[in-house]
Amino acid sequence: MQITLLNYTELKTCAHAIRTCWQSFEKGDNGGERDKELILRVGNKFKHASTLEHLYYTFYIQGISRATLQELARHRISSLSVKSTRYTLKELKNTESFLPLNTQNLFRAKEFLVFTDNELVDRASVQALENLRLLLQENISNDLVKFAMPESYKTELTWSVNARSLQNFLFLRSSKSALWEIRNLAFALFESLPQEHQFLFDDFLQDEE
């Protein structure tokens, strides 16, 4: 998978929101150490997490499976704009067959599928991919063909989320009990955050090992 941070809110905006409550703007330092300490204390330590909703992050997430997309969509509050299967299945229609299931064709299939490292599962996914390709050759509408898409089919999306919701996501999905792919996504999202913002999320990441 590939994660690109497209945009984010500056820390001084969150600090301004917090200082609005006490009208203590003169104590701010434009997102510096005093503002960071304030955000950490009010938002994390004192649990006034609604103040963190003023911080927004927008990521471009590429190369995750539809299975992980389904789990990602369960999280609130966030906005998702997802690659359309209706308009983009032509990328598969114009390819050559993935059969026989040899090394070369399995490698080609990785352009479209997320592999699990389980040979039986991965081969079944490639067979499903081939079935999907054959359906497209029959000129069946994409709206119908997509019902035959395997869960491993790759997709991409633009995802916007506020800091409070991102904390919740990272805590739940960095757990060892989370689906391995969305767990990898959680750590990748954290690493893509601006370094000066990571202090807000350090305590929400579970052990990576």
C-alpha atoms as an extended CHARMM CRD file, in Angstrom:
* protein
*
       209  EXT
         1         1  MET       CA              0.0000000000        0.0000000000        0.0000000000  PROA      1               0.0000000000
         2         2  GLN       CA              1.0080000000        3.6040000000       -0.4530000000  PROA      2               0.0000000000
         3         3  ILE       CA             -0.0700000000        6.4850000000        1.7880000000  PROA      3               0.0000000000
         4         4  THR       CA              0.1830000000       10.1520000000        0.8110000000  PROA      4               0.0000000000
         5         5  LEU       CA             -0.7710000000       12.9210000000        3.2200000000  PROA      5               0.0000000000
         6         6  LEU       CA             -2.4890000000       15.5070000000        1.0190000000  PROA      6               0.0000000000
         7         7  ASN       CA             -3.4260000000       18.1240000000        3.5780000000  PROA      7               0.0000000000
         8         8  TYR       CA             -3.6480000000       18.7590000000        7.3130000000  PROA      8               0.0000000000
         9         9  THR       CA             -4.7460000000       21.4280000000        9.7750000000  PROA      9               0.0000000000
        10        10  GLU       CA             -2.0550000000       23.3810000000       11.5710000000  PROA      10              0.0000000000
        11        11  LEU       CA             -1.7800000000       22.8700000000       15.3210000000  PROA      11              0.0000000000
        12        12  LYS       CA             -2.3460000000       26.5670000000       15.9700000000  PROA      12              0.0000000000
        13        13  THR       CA             -5.9420000000       26.1600000000       14.7740000000  PROA      13              0.0000000000
        14        14  CYS       CA             -6.6530000000       23.5630000000       17.4600000000  PROA      14              0.0000000000
        15        15  ALA       CA             -4.8830000000       25.6570000000       20.0920000000  PROA      15              0.0000000000
        16        16  HSD       CA             -6.9490000000       28.6770000000       19.0580000000  PROA      16              0.0000000000
        17        17  ALA       CA            -10.1500000000       26.6450000000       19.4780000000  PROA      17              0.0000000000
        18        18  ILE       CA             -9.1160000000       25.5730000000       22.9810000000  PROA      18              0.0000000000
        19        19  ARG       CA             -8.0740000000       29.0760000000       23.9720000000  PROA      19              0.0000000000
        20        20  THR       CA            -11.4170000000       30.3960000000       22.7520000000  PROA      20              0.0000000000
        21        21  CYS       CA            -13.0220000000       28.8080000000       25.8150000000  PROA      21              0.0000000000
        22        22  TRP       CA            -10.8760000000       30.8450000000       28.2360000000  PROA      22              0.0000000000
        23        23  GLN       CA            -10.0810000000       33.7750000000       25.9250000000  PROA      23              0.0000000000
        24        24  SER       CA             -6.3950000000       33.1390000000       26.5850000000  PROA      24              0.0000000000
        25        25  PHE       CA             -5.1160000000       33.8860000000       23.0940000000  PROA      25              0.0000000000
        26        26  GLU       CA             -2.2300000000       35.9710000000       24.4020000000  PROA      26              0.0000000000
        27        27  LYS       CA             -0.6600000000       32.8280000000       25.8730000000  PROA      27              0.0000000000
        28        28  GLY       CA             -0.4010000000       31.0910000000       22.5100000000  PROA      28              0.0000000000
        29        29  ASP       CA              2.8250000000       30.6570000000       20.5640000000  PROA      29              0.0000000000
        30        30  ASN       CA              1.5220000000       30.0130000000       17.0220000000  PROA      30              0.0000000000
        31        31  GLY       CA              1.5120000000       26.2180000000       17.2900000000  PROA      31              0.0000000000
        32        32  GLY       CA              4.7660000000       26.0340000000       19.2360000000  PROA      32              0.0000000000
        33        33  GLU       CA              5.6240000000       24.1070000000       22.3910000000  PROA      33              0.0000000000
        34        34  ARG       CA              3.1580000000       25.9680000000       24.6240000000  PROA      34              0.0000000000
        35        35  ASP       CA              0.3010000000       25.3070000000       22.2200000000  PROA      35              0.0000000000
        36        36  LYS       CA              1.3240000000       21.6580000000       21.8370000000  PROA      36              0.0000000000
        37        37  GLU       CA              1.3850000000       21.2140000000       25.6150000000  PROA      37              0.0000000000
        38        38  LEU       CA             -2.0690000000       22.7760000000       25.8300000000  PROA      38              0.0000000000
        39        39  ILE       CA             -3.5110000000       20.5020000000       23.1360000000  PROA      39              0.0000000000
        40        40  LEU       CA             -2.0100000000       17.4030000000       24.7400000000  PROA      40              0.0000000000
        41        41  ARG       CA             -3.2070000000       18.3640000000       28.2080000000  PROA      41              0.0000000000
        42        42  VAL       CA             -6.7530000000       19.3740000000       27.2540000000  PROA      42              0.0000000000
        43        43  GLY       CA             -7.3770000000       16.9430000000       24.4230000000  PROA      43              0.0000000000
        44        44  ASN       CA             -5.6500000000       13.8080000000       25.7070000000  PROA      44              0.0000000000
        45        45  LYS       CA             -4.9870000000       14.0880000000       29.4500000000  PROA      45              0.0000000000
        46        46  PHE       CA             -8.2280000000       15.8500000000       30.4420000000  PROA      46              0.0000000000
        47        47  LYS       CA            -10.2140000000       13.9770000000       27.7260000000  PROA      47              0.0000000000
        48        48  HSD       CA            -11.8310000000       17.0600000000       26.2030000000  PROA      48              0.0000000000
        49        49  ALA       CA            -11.3420000000       15.2540000000       22.9050000000  PROA      49              0.0000000000
        50        50  SER       CA            -13.9600000000       17.2950000000       21.0650000000  PROA      50              0.0000000000
        51        51  THR       CA            -11.3220000000       20.0200000000       20.7800000000  PROA      51              0.0000000000
        52        52  LEU       CA             -9.2450000000       17.6440000000       18.6140000000  PROA      52              0.0000000000
        53        53  GLU       CA            -12.0020000000       17.6140000000       16.0180000000  PROA      53              0.0000000000
        54        54  HSD       CA            -10.6230000000       20.9200000000       14.7530000000  PROA      54              0.0000000000
        55        55  LEU       CA             -7.6020000000       19.0270000000       13.4040000000  PROA      55              0.0000000000
        56        56  TYR       CA             -8.2380000000       17.3520000000       10.0540000000  PROA      56              0.0000000000
        57        57  TYR       CA             -6.0450000000       15.1120000000        7.9080000000  PROA      57              0.0000000000
        58        58  THR       CA             -6.6080000000       14.0730000000        4.3090000000  PROA      58              0.0000000000
        59        59  PHE       CA             -4.8040000000       10.9850000000        3.0060000000  PROA      59              0.0000000000
        60        60  TYR       CA             -4.5820000000        9.3860000000       -0.4120000000  PROA      60              0.0000000000
        61        61  ILE       CA             -4.5630000000        5.6320000000        0.2420000000  PROA      61              0.0000000000
        62        62  GLN       CA             -3.5740000000        3.3290000000       -2.6200000000  PROA      62              0.0000000000
        63        63  GLY       CA             -3.2890000000       -0.4270000000       -2.9510000000  PROA      63              0.0000000000
        64        64  ILE       CA             -5.5770000000       -1.6980000000       -0.1950000000  PROA      64              0.0000000000
        65        65  SER       CA             -8.0610000000       -4.5060000000       -0.6800000000  PROA      65              0.0000000000
        66        66  ARG       CA            -11.8160000000       -4.0980000000       -0.8210000000  PROA      66              0.0000000000
        67        67  ALA       CA            -11.8900000000       -6.1370000000        2.3910000000  PROA      67              0.0000000000
        68        68  THR       CA             -9.8960000000       -3.4620000000        4.1820000000  PROA      68              0.0000000000
        69        69  LEU       CA            -11.9570000000       -0.7090000000        2.5620000000  PROA      69              0.0000000000
        70        70  GLN       CA            -15.0640000000       -2.2870000000        4.0770000000  PROA      70              0.0000000000
        71        71  GLU       CA            -13.4980000000       -2.2120000000        7.5480000000  PROA      71              0.0000000000
        72        72  LEU       CA            -12.2380000000        1.3370000000        7.0850000000  PROA      72              0.0000000000
        73        73  ALA       CA            -15.7520000000        2.4960000000        6.2040000000  PROA      73              0.0000000000
        74        74  ARG       CA            -16.9770000000        1.4720000000        9.6660000000  PROA      74              0.0000000000
        75        75  HSD       CA            -15.0560000000        4.2740000000       11.3330000000  PROA      75              0.0000000000
        76        76  ARG       CA            -16.7020000000        7.5610000000       12.2810000000  PROA      76              0.0000000000
        77        77  ILE       CA            -16.3490000000       10.4150000000       11.6920000000  PROA      77              0.0000000000
        78        78  SER       CA            -14.5570000000       10.3840000000        8.3400000000  PROA      78              0.0000000000
        79        79  SER       CA            -15.1720000000       11.0140000000        4.6620000000  PROA      79              0.0000000000
        80        80  LEU       CA            -14.2680000000        8.5680000000        1.8970000000  PROA      80              0.0000000000
        81        81  SER       CA            -14.0710000000        9.1480000000       -1.8570000000  PROA      81              0.0000000000
        82        82  VAL       CA            -13.3910000000        5.7380000000       -3.3890000000  PROA      82              0.0000000000
        83        83  LYS       CA            -12.1630000000        4.6380000000       -6.8050000000  PROA      83              0.0000000000
        84        84  SER       CA            -15.2640000000        3.7070000000       -8.8170000000  PROA      84              0.0000000000
        85        85  THR       CA            -15.5950000000        0.1380000000      -10.0700000000  PROA      85              0.0000000000
        86        86  ARG       CA            -18.2580000000        1.2970000000      -12.5230000000  PROA      86              0.0000000000
        87        87  TYR       CA            -15.7880000000        3.4630000000      -14.4240000000  PROA      87              0.0000000000
        88        88  THR       CA            -12.4580000000        1.7290000000      -13.8770000000  PROA      88              0.0000000000
        89        89  LEU       CA            -12.9970000000       -1.9890000000      -14.5330000000  PROA      89              0.0000000000
        90        90  LYS       CA            -11.7970000000       -1.4220000000      -18.0840000000  PROA      90              0.0000000000
        91        91  GLU       CA             -8.3010000000       -1.6280000000      -16.6160000000  PROA      91              0.0000000000
        92        92  LEU       CA             -8.9240000000       -5.3500000000      -16.1680000000  PROA      92              0.0000000000
        93        93  LYS       CA            -10.9820000000       -5.9290000000      -19.3130000000  PROA      93              0.0000000000
        94        94  ASN       CA             -8.0720000000       -5.1000000000      -21.5940000000  PROA      94              0.0000000000
        95        95  THR       CA             -5.5690000000       -7.4710000000      -19.9640000000  PROA      95              0.0000000000
        96        96  GLU       CA             -4.4990000000      -10.9410000000      -21.0540000000  PROA      96              0.0000000000
        97        97  SER       CA             -5.5780000000      -14.1170000000      -19.2740000000  PROA      97              0.0000000000
        98        98  PHE       CA             -4.1170000000      -14.9180000000      -15.8550000000  PROA      98              0.0000000000
        99        99  LEU       CA             -4.1710000000      -18.6320000000      -16.6350000000  PROA      99              0.0000000000
       100       100  PRO       CA             -2.3340000000      -20.8920000000      -16.2280000000  PROA      100             0.0000000000
       101       101  LEU       CA             -1.5260000000      -20.0670000000      -12.6030000000  PROA      101             0.0000000000
       102       102  ASN       CA              2.2050000000      -19.9160000000      -13.0900000000  PROA      102             0.0000000000
       103       103  THR       CA              4.7740000000      -17.5930000000      -11.5190000000  PROA      103             0.0000000000
       104       104  GLN       CA              4.5450000000      -14.9940000000      -14.2790000000  PROA      104             0.0000000000
       105       105  ASN       CA              0.7380000000      -14.7540000000      -14.1790000000  PROA      105             0.0000000000
       106       106  LEU       CA              0.6650000000      -14.6750000000      -10.3880000000  PROA      106             0.0000000000
       107       107  PHE       CA              3.0720000000      -11.7350000000      -10.5390000000  PROA      107             0.0000000000
       108       108  ARG       CA              0.8530000000       -9.9710000000      -13.0770000000  PROA      108             0.0000000000
       109       109  ALA       CA             -2.1760000000      -10.5120000000      -10.8680000000  PROA      109             0.0000000000
       110       110  LYS       CA             -0.5190000000       -8.5380000000       -8.0530000000  PROA      110             0.0000000000
       111       111  GLU       CA             -1.2680000000       -5.3890000000      -10.0340000000  PROA      111             0.0000000000
       112       112  PHE       CA             -4.9450000000       -5.9960000000       -9.2320000000  PROA      112             0.0000000000
       113       113  LEU       CA             -4.9340000000       -8.0640000000       -6.0300000000  PROA      113             0.0000000000
       114       114  VAL       CA             -3.6550000000       -7.8850000000       -2.4700000000  PROA      114             0.0000000000
       115       115  PHE       CA             -1.9600000000      -11.2090000000       -1.7280000000  PROA      115             0.0000000000
       116       116  THR       CA             -2.0940000000      -12.8570000000        1.6810000000  PROA      116             0.0000000000
       117       117  ASP       CA              1.0100000000      -15.0960000000        1.5260000000  PROA      117             0.0000000000
       118       118  ASN       CA             -1.3140000000      -18.1040000000        1.7670000000  PROA      118             0.0000000000
       119       119  GLU       CA             -0.8190000000      -19.9260000000       -1.5360000000  PROA      119             0.0000000000
       120       120  LEU       CA             -4.2590000000      -21.5420000000       -1.6260000000  PROA      120             0.0000000000
       121       121  VAL       CA             -6.0610000000      -18.2790000000       -0.8870000000  PROA      121             0.0000000000
       122       122  ASP       CA             -3.9550000000      -16.3000000000       -3.3490000000  PROA      122             0.0000000000
       123       123  ARG       CA             -4.4840000000      -18.8210000000       -6.1410000000  PROA      123             0.0000000000
       124       124  ALA       CA             -8.2340000000      -18.7570000000       -5.4970000000  PROA      124             0.0000000000
       125       125  SER       CA             -8.1430000000      -14.9520000000       -5.7180000000  PROA      125             0.0000000000
       126       126  VAL       CA             -6.3620000000      -15.0870000000       -9.0740000000  PROA      126             0.0000000000
       127       127  GLN       CA             -8.9280000000      -17.5830000000      -10.3600000000  PROA      127             0.0000000000
       128       128  ALA       CA            -11.6830000000      -15.1900000000       -9.2520000000  PROA      128             0.0000000000
       129       129  LEU       CA             -9.8430000000      -12.3710000000      -11.0160000000  PROA      129             0.0000000000
       130       130  GLU       CA             -9.7690000000      -14.4100000000      -14.2150000000  PROA      130             0.0000000000
       131       131  ASN       CA            -13.4980000000      -15.1440000000      -13.8820000000  PROA      131             0.0000000000
       132       132  LEU       CA            -14.0970000000      -11.4140000000      -13.5040000000  PROA      132             0.0000000000
       133       133  ARG       CA            -12.0310000000      -10.6760000000      -16.6000000000  PROA      133             0.0000000000
       134       134  LEU       CA            -14.0260000000      -13.2050000000      -18.6230000000  PROA      134             0.0000000000
       135       135  LEU       CA            -17.3070000000      -11.6510000000      -17.5130000000  PROA      135             0.0000000000
       136       136  LEU       CA            -16.0560000000       -8.2860000000      -18.7490000000  PROA      136             0.0000000000
       137       137  GLN       CA            -15.3800000000       -9.8520000000      -22.1460000000  PROA      137             0.0000000000
       138       138  GLU       CA            -19.0990000000      -10.6670000000      -22.3490000000  PROA      138             0.0000000000
       139       139  ASN       CA            -19.9230000000       -6.9390000000      -22.2460000000  PROA      139             0.0000000000
       140       140  ILE       CA            -22.0230000000       -7.3260000000      -19.1170000000  PROA      140             0.0000000000
       141       141  SER       CA            -22.4870000000       -3.9760000000      -17.3770000000  PROA      141             0.0000000000
       142       142  ASN       CA            -19.9110000000       -3.1290000000      -14.7460000000  PROA      142             0.0000000000
       143       143  ASP       CA            -22.7000000000       -2.6270000000      -12.2210000000  PROA      143             0.0000000000
       144       144  LEU       CA            -23.4120000000       -6.3570000000      -12.4660000000  PROA      144             0.0000000000
       145       145  VAL       CA            -19.8870000000       -7.6340000000      -13.0100000000  PROA      145             0.0000000000
       146       146  LYS       CA            -18.6070000000       -6.0250000000       -9.8160000000  PROA      146             0.0000000000
       147       147  PHE       CA            -20.6960000000       -8.4660000000       -7.7800000000  PROA      147             0.0000000000
       148       148  ALA       CA            -18.1480000000      -11.0970000000       -8.8150000000  PROA      148             0.0000000000
       149       149  MET       CA            -15.1330000000       -9.0830000000       -7.6140000000  PROA      149             0.0000000000
       150       150  PRO       CA            -12.9470000000      -10.8280000000       -5.0270000000  PROA      150             0.0000000000
       151       151  GLU       CA            -12.4350000000       -9.1090000000       -1.6740000000  PROA      151             0.0000000000
       152       152  SER       CA             -8.7220000000       -9.0200000000       -2.4600000000  PROA      152             0.0000000000
       153       153  TYR       CA             -9.2400000000       -6.6710000000       -5.4460000000  PROA      153             0.0000000000
       154       154  LYS       CA             -7.1790000000       -3.5160000000       -4.9900000000  PROA      154             0.0000000000
       155       155  THR       CA             -8.7740000000       -0.1300000000       -4.6120000000  PROA      155             0.0000000000
       156       156  GLU       CA             -7.8040000000        3.3850000000       -3.5760000000  PROA      156             0.0000000000
       157       157  LEU       CA             -9.4510000000        6.3250000000       -1.9070000000  PROA      157             0.0000000000
       158       158  THR       CA             -9.0730000000        9.8060000000       -0.4970000000  PROA      158             0.0000000000
       159       159  TRP       CA             -9.8090000000        9.6890000000        3.2350000000  PROA      159             0.0000000000
       160       160  SER       CA            -10.4020000000       12.7050000000        5.4810000000  PROA      160             0.0000000000
       161       161  VAL       CA            -10.5840000000       12.2560000000        9.2450000000  PROA      161             0.0000000000
       162       162  ASN       CA            -10.3400000000       14.4350000000       12.3250000000  PROA      162             0.0000000000
       163       163  ALA       CA             -7.7460000000       13.7960000000       15.0280000000  PROA      163             0.0000000000
       164       164  ARG       CA            -10.2440000000       12.4380000000       17.5530000000  PROA      164             0.0000000000
       165       165  SER       CA            -11.5410000000        9.8320000000       15.1110000000  PROA      165             0.0000000000
       166       166  LEU       CA             -8.0120000000        9.0310000000       13.9680000000  PROA      166             0.0000000000
       167       167  GLN       CA             -6.9880000000        8.3350000000       17.5630000000  PROA      167             0.0000000000
       168       168  ASN       CA             -9.8470000000        5.8560000000       17.8460000000  PROA      168             0.0000000000
       169       169  PHE       CA             -8.9120000000        4.2500000000       14.5210000000  PROA      169             0.0000000000
       170       170  LEU       CA             -5.2560000000        3.8570000000       15.4490000000  PROA      170             0.0000000000
       171       171  PHE       CA             -6.0830000000        2.3690000000       18.8520000000  PROA      171             0.0000000000
       172       172  LEU       CA             -8.4860000000       -0.2270000000       17.4610000000  PROA      172             0.0000000000
       173       173  ARG       CA             -6.6460000000       -1.1090000000       14.2710000000  PROA      173             0.0000000000
       174       174  SER       CA             -3.1080000000       -1.2690000000       15.6420000000  PROA      174             0.0000000000
       175       175  SER       CA             -4.2450000000       -4.1490000000       17.8510000000  PROA      175             0.0000000000
       176       176  LYS       CA             -2.7700000000       -7.5710000000       17.1610000000  PROA      176             0.0000000000
       177       177  SER       CA             -6.3480000000       -8.8480000000       16.8400000000  PROA      177             0.0000000000
       178       178  ALA       CA             -7.0650000000       -6.4990000000       13.9120000000  PROA      178             0.0000000000
       179       179  LEU       CA             -7.0120000000       -7.7140000000       10.3170000000  PROA      179             0.0000000000
       180       180  TRP       CA             -3.3320000000       -7.7910000000        9.3050000000  PROA      180             0.0000000000
       181       181  GLU       CA             -3.8410000000       -5.4550000000        6.3520000000  PROA      181             0.0000000000
       182       182  ILE       CA             -5.7170000000       -2.7400000000        8.2130000000  PROA      182             0.0000000000
       183       183  ARG       CA             -3.1560000000       -3.0650000000       11.0210000000  PROA      183             0.0000000000
       184       184  ASN       CA             -0.4370000000       -2.3030000000        8.4930000000  PROA      184             0.0000000000
       185       185  LEU       CA             -2.5610000000        0.6150000000        7.3150000000  PROA      185             0.0000000000
       186       186  ALA       CA             -2.8110000000        2.0010000000       10.8500000000  PROA      186             0.0000000000
       187       187  PHE       CA              0.9550000000        2.1220000000       11.3200000000  PROA      187             0.0000000000
       188       188  ALA       CA              1.4620000000        3.5080000000        7.8000000000  PROA      188             0.0000000000
       189       189  LEU       CA             -1.0240000000        6.3220000000        8.4590000000  PROA      189             0.0000000000
       190       190  PHE       CA              0.7530000000        7.2180000000       11.6830000000  PROA      190             0.0000000000
       191       191  GLU       CA              4.1300000000        7.3140000000        9.9380000000  PROA      191             0.0000000000
       192       192  SER       CA              2.7380000000        9.6180000000        7.2380000000  PROA      192             0.0000000000
       193       193  LEU       CA              1.5680000000       12.2080000000        9.7850000000  PROA      193             0.0000000000
       194       194  PRO       CA              3.6500000000       15.3500000000       10.2340000000  PROA      194             0.0000000000
       195       195  GLN       CA              6.2340000000       14.6640000000       12.9170000000  PROA      195             0.0000000000
       196       196  GLU       CA              5.0350000000       17.6400000000       14.9570000000  PROA      196             0.0000000000
       197       197  HSD       CA              1.5460000000       16.0380000000       15.1430000000  PROA      197             0.0000000000
       198       198  GLN       CA              2.5610000000       12.5140000000       16.1260000000  PROA      198             0.0000000000
       199       199  PHE       CA              2.6700000000       13.3320000000       19.8540000000  PROA      199             0.0000000000
       200       200  LEU       CA             -1.1420000000       13.3610000000       19.8250000000  PROA      200             0.0000000000
       201       201  PHE       CA             -1.2870000000        9.7350000000       18.6920000000  PROA      201             0.0000000000
       202       202  ASP       CA              1.6970000000        8.0250000000       20.3730000000  PROA      202             0.0000000000
       203       203  ASP       CA             -0.3750000000        6.6990000000       23.2730000000  PROA      203             0.0000000000
       204       204  PHE       CA             -3.0480000000        5.2830000000       20.9610000000  PROA      204             0.0000000000
       205       205  LEU       CA             -0.7580000000        2.9140000000       19.0590000000  PROA      205             0.0000000000
       206       206  GLN       CA             -0.6070000000       -0.6220000000       20.3980000000  PROA      206             0.0000000000
       207       207  ASP       CA              2.5940000000       -2.6510000000       20.3310000000  PROA      207             0.0000000000
       208       208  GLU       CA              3.7820000000       -3.0900000000       16.7450000000  PROA      208             0.0000000000
       209       209  GLU       CA              5.5330000000       -6.3870000000       17.4950000000  PROA      209             0.0000000000
